[in-house]
PDB file of C-alpha atoms in Angstrom:
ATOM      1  CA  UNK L   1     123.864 131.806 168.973  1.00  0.00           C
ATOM      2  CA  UNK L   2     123.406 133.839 172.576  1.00  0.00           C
ATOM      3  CA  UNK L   3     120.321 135.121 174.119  1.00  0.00           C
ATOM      4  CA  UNK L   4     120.623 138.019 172.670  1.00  0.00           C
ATOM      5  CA  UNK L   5     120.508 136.304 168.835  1.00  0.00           C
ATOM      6  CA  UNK L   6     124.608 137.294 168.647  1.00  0.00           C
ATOM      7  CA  UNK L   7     126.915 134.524 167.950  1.00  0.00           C
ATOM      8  CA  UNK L   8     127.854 132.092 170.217  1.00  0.00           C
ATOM      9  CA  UNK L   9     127.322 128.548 171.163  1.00  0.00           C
ATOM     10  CA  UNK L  10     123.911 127.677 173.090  1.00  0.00           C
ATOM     11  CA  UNK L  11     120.491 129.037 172.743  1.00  0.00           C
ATOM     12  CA  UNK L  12     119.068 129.834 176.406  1.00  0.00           C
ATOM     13  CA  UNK L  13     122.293 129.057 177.401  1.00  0.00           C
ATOM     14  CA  UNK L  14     121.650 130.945 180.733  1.00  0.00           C
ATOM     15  CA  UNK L  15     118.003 129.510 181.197  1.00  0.00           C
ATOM     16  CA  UNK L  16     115.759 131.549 179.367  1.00  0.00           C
ATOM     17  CA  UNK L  17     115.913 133.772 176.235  1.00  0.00           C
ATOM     18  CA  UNK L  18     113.614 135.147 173.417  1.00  0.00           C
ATOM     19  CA  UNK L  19     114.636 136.110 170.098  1.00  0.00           C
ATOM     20  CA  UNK L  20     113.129 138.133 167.381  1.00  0.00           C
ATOM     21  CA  UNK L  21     112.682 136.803 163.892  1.00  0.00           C
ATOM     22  CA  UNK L  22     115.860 136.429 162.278  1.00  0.00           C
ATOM     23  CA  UNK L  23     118.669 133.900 160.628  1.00  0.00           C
ATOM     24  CA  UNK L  24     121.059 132.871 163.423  1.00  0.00           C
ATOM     25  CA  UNK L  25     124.049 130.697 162.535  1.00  0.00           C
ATOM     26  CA  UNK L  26     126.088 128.786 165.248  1.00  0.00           C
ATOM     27  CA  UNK L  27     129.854 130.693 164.697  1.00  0.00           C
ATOM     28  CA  UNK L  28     131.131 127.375 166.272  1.00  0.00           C
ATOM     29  CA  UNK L  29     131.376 123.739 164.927  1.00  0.00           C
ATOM     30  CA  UNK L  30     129.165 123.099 168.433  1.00  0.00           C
ATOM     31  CA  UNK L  31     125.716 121.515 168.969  1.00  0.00           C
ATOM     32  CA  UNK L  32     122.730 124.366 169.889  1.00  0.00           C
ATOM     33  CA  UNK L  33     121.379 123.304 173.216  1.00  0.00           C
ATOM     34  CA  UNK L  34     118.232 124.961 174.103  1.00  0.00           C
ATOM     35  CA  UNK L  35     117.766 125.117 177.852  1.00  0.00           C
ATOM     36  CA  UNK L  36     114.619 126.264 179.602  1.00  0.00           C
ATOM     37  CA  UNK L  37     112.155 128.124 177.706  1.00  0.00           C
ATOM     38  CA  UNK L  38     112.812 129.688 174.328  1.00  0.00           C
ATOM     39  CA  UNK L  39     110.896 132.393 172.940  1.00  0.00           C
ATOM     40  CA  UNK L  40     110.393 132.911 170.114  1.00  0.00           C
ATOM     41  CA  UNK L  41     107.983 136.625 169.426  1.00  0.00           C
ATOM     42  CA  UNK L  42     106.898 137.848 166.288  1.00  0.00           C
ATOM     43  CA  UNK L  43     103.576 138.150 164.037  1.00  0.00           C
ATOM     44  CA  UNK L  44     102.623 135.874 161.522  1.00  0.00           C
ATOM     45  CA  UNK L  45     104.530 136.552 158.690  1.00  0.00           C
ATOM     46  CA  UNK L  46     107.798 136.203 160.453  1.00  0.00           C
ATOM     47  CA  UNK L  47     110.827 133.660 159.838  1.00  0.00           C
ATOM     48  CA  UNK L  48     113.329 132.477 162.058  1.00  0.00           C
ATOM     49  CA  UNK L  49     116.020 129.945 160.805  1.00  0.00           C
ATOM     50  CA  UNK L  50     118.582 128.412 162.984  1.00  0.00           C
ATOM     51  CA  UNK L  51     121.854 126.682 161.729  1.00  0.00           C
ATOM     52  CA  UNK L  52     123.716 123.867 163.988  1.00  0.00           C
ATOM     53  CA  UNK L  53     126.901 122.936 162.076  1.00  0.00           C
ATOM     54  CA  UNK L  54     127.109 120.310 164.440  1.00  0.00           C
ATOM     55  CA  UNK L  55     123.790 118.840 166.674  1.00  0.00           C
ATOM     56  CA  UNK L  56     120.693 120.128 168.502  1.00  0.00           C
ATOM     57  CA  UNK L  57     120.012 119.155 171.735  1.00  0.00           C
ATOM     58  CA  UNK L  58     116.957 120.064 173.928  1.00  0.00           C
ATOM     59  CA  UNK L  59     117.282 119.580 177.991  1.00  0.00           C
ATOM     60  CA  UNK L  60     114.849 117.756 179.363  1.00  0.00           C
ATOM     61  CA  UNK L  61     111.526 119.848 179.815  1.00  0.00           C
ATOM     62  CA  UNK L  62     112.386 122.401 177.994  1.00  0.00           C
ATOM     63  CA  UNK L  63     110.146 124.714 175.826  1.00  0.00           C
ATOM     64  CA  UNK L  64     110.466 126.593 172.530  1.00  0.00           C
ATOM     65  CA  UNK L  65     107.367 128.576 172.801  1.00  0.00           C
ATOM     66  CA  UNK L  66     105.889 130.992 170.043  1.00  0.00           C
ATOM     67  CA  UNK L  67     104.327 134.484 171.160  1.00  0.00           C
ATOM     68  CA  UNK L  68     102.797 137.379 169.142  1.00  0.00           C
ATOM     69  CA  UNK L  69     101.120 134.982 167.054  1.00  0.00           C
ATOM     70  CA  UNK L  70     104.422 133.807 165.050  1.00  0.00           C
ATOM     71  CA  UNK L  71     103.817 129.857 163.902  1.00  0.00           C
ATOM     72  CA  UNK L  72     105.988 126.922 163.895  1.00  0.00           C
ATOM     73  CA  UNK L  73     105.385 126.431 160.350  1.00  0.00           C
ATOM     74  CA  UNK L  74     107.578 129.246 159.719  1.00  0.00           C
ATOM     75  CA  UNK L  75     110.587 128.357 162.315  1.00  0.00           C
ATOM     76  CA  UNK L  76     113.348 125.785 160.323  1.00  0.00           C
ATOM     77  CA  UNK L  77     115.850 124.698 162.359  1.00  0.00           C
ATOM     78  CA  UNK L  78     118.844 122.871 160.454  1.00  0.00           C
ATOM     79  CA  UNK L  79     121.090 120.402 162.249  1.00  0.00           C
ATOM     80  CA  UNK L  80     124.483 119.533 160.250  1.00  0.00           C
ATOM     81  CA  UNK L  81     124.073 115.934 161.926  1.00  0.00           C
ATOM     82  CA  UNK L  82     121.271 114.711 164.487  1.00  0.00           C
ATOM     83  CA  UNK L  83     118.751 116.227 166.720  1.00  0.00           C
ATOM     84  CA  UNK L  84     117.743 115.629 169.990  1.00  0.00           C
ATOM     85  CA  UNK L  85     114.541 116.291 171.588  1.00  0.00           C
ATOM     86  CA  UNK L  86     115.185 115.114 175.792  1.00  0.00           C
ATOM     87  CA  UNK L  87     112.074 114.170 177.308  1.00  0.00           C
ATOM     88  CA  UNK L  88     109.212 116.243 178.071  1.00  0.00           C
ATOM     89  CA  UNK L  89     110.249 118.590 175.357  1.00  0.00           C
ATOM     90  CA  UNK L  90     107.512 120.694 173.774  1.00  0.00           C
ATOM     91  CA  UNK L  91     109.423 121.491 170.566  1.00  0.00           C
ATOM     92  CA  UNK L  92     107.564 124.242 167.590  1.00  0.00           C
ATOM     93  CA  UNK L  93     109.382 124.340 164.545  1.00  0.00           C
ATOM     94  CA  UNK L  94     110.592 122.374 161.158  1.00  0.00           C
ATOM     95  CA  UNK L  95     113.828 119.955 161.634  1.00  0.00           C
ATOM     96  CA  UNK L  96     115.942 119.121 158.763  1.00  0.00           C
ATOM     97  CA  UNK L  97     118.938 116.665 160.326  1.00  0.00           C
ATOM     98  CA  UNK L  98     121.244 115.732 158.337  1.00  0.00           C
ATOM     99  CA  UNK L  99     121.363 111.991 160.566  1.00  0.00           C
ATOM    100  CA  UNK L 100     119.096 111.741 162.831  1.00  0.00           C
ATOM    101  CA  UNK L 101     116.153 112.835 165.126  1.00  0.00           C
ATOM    102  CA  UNK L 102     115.157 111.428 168.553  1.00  0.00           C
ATOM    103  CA  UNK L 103     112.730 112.021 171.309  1.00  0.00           C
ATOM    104  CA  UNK L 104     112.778 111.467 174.486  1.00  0.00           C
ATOM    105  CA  UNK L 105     109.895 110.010 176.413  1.00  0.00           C
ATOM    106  CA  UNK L 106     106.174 112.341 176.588  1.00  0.00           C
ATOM    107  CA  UNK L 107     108.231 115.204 174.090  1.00  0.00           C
ATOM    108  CA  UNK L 108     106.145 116.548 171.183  1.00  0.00           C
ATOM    109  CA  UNK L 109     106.495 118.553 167.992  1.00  0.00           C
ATOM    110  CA  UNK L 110     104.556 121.182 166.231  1.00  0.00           C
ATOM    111  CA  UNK L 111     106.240 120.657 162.916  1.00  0.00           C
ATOM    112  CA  UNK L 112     108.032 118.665 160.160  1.00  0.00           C
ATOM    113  CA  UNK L 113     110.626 116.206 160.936  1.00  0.00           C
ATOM    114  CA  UNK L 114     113.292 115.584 157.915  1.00  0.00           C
ATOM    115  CA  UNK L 115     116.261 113.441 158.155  1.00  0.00           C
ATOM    116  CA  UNK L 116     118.786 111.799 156.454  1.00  0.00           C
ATOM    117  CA  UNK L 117     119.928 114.333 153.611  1.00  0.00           C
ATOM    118  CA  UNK L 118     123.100 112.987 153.690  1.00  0.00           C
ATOM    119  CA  UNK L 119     122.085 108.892 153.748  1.00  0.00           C
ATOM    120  CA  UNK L 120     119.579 106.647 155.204  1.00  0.00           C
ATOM    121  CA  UNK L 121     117.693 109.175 158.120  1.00  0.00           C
ATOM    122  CA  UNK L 122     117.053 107.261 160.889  1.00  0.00           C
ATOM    123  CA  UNK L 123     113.836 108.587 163.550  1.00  0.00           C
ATOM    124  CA  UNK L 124     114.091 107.406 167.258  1.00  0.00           C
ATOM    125  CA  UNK L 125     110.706 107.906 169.272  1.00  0.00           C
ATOM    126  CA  UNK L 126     109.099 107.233 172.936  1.00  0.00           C
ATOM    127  CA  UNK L 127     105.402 107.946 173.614  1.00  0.00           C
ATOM    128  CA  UNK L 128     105.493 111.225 171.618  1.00  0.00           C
ATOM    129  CA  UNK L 129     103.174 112.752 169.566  1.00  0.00           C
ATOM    130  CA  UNK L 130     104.329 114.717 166.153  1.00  0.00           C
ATOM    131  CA  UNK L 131     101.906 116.854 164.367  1.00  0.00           C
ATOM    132  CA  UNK L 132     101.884 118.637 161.163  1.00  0.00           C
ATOM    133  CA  UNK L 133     100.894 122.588 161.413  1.00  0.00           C
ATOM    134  CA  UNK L 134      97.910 123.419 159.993  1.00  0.00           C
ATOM    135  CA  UNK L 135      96.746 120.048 159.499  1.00  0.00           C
ATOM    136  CA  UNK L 136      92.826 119.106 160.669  1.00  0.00           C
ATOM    137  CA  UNK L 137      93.789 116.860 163.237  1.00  0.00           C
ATOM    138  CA  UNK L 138      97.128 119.133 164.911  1.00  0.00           C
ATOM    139  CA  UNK L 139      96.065 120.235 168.467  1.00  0.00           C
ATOM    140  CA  UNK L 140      94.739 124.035 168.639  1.00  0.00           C
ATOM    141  CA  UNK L 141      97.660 126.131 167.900  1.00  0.00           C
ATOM    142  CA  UNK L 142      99.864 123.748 166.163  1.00  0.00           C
ATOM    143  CA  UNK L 143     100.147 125.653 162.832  1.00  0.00           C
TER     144      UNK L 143
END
């Protein structure tokens, strides 16, 4: 997956990208590695889903922010083994691992965290806060 939403191996692989709704499919047996600030535009209504045969992997600080009022509710992101959320990650979107999911110290999530579809799921977390979109008690925007 390139910055461009073509096919490739890293997501902001050059720093900082924004894609339009879509369905975008790693075309290698790699992790995605989101670098920098991911952006994610579209309205409402609109669906992105990403496939990692592989992993996910955030870099530390990075930033998968939603413009043009899209929501995380409606971003799915699924990982073909673990996911990995570095510290001071602010992360919007559903994860379905396959393994795993950790997070770094101070990183959060607007969204659903699933994992183990394949066994026993195991969750790794440090200081982070999770919330649910939509729900009453999700910080302003989380949805």
């Amino acid at each position: 997956i390139g910055t461009g939403g073509g096919a490739g191996t890293l997501i902001g692989c050059a720093g900082n990208a924004t894609l339009p709704p879509g369905v975008y499919i790693s075309a290698t047996n790699s992790t995605i590695g989101v670098t920098g600030t991911l952006t994610l535009n579209g309205g409402p209504n609109d669906i992105w889903v990403f496939q990692a045969p592989s992993a996910l992997t955030t870099a530390v600080n990075s930033t998968i922010l939603l413009t043009g009022g899209a929501k995380a509710s409606n971003v799915m992101w699924f990982v073909g083994s673990s996911a990995t959320l570095n510290g001071g990650t602010t992360f919007n979107g559903n994860i379905l691992a396959s393994a795993s999911i950790s997070m770094g110290t101070l990183a959060t999530s607007c969204g659903r965290l699933l994992a183990g579809a394949e066994g026993a799921g195991t969750f790794s977390f440090l200081s982070n806060t999770v919330s649910v979109p939509g729900h009453a008690n999700a910080p302003v925007g989380c949805e």
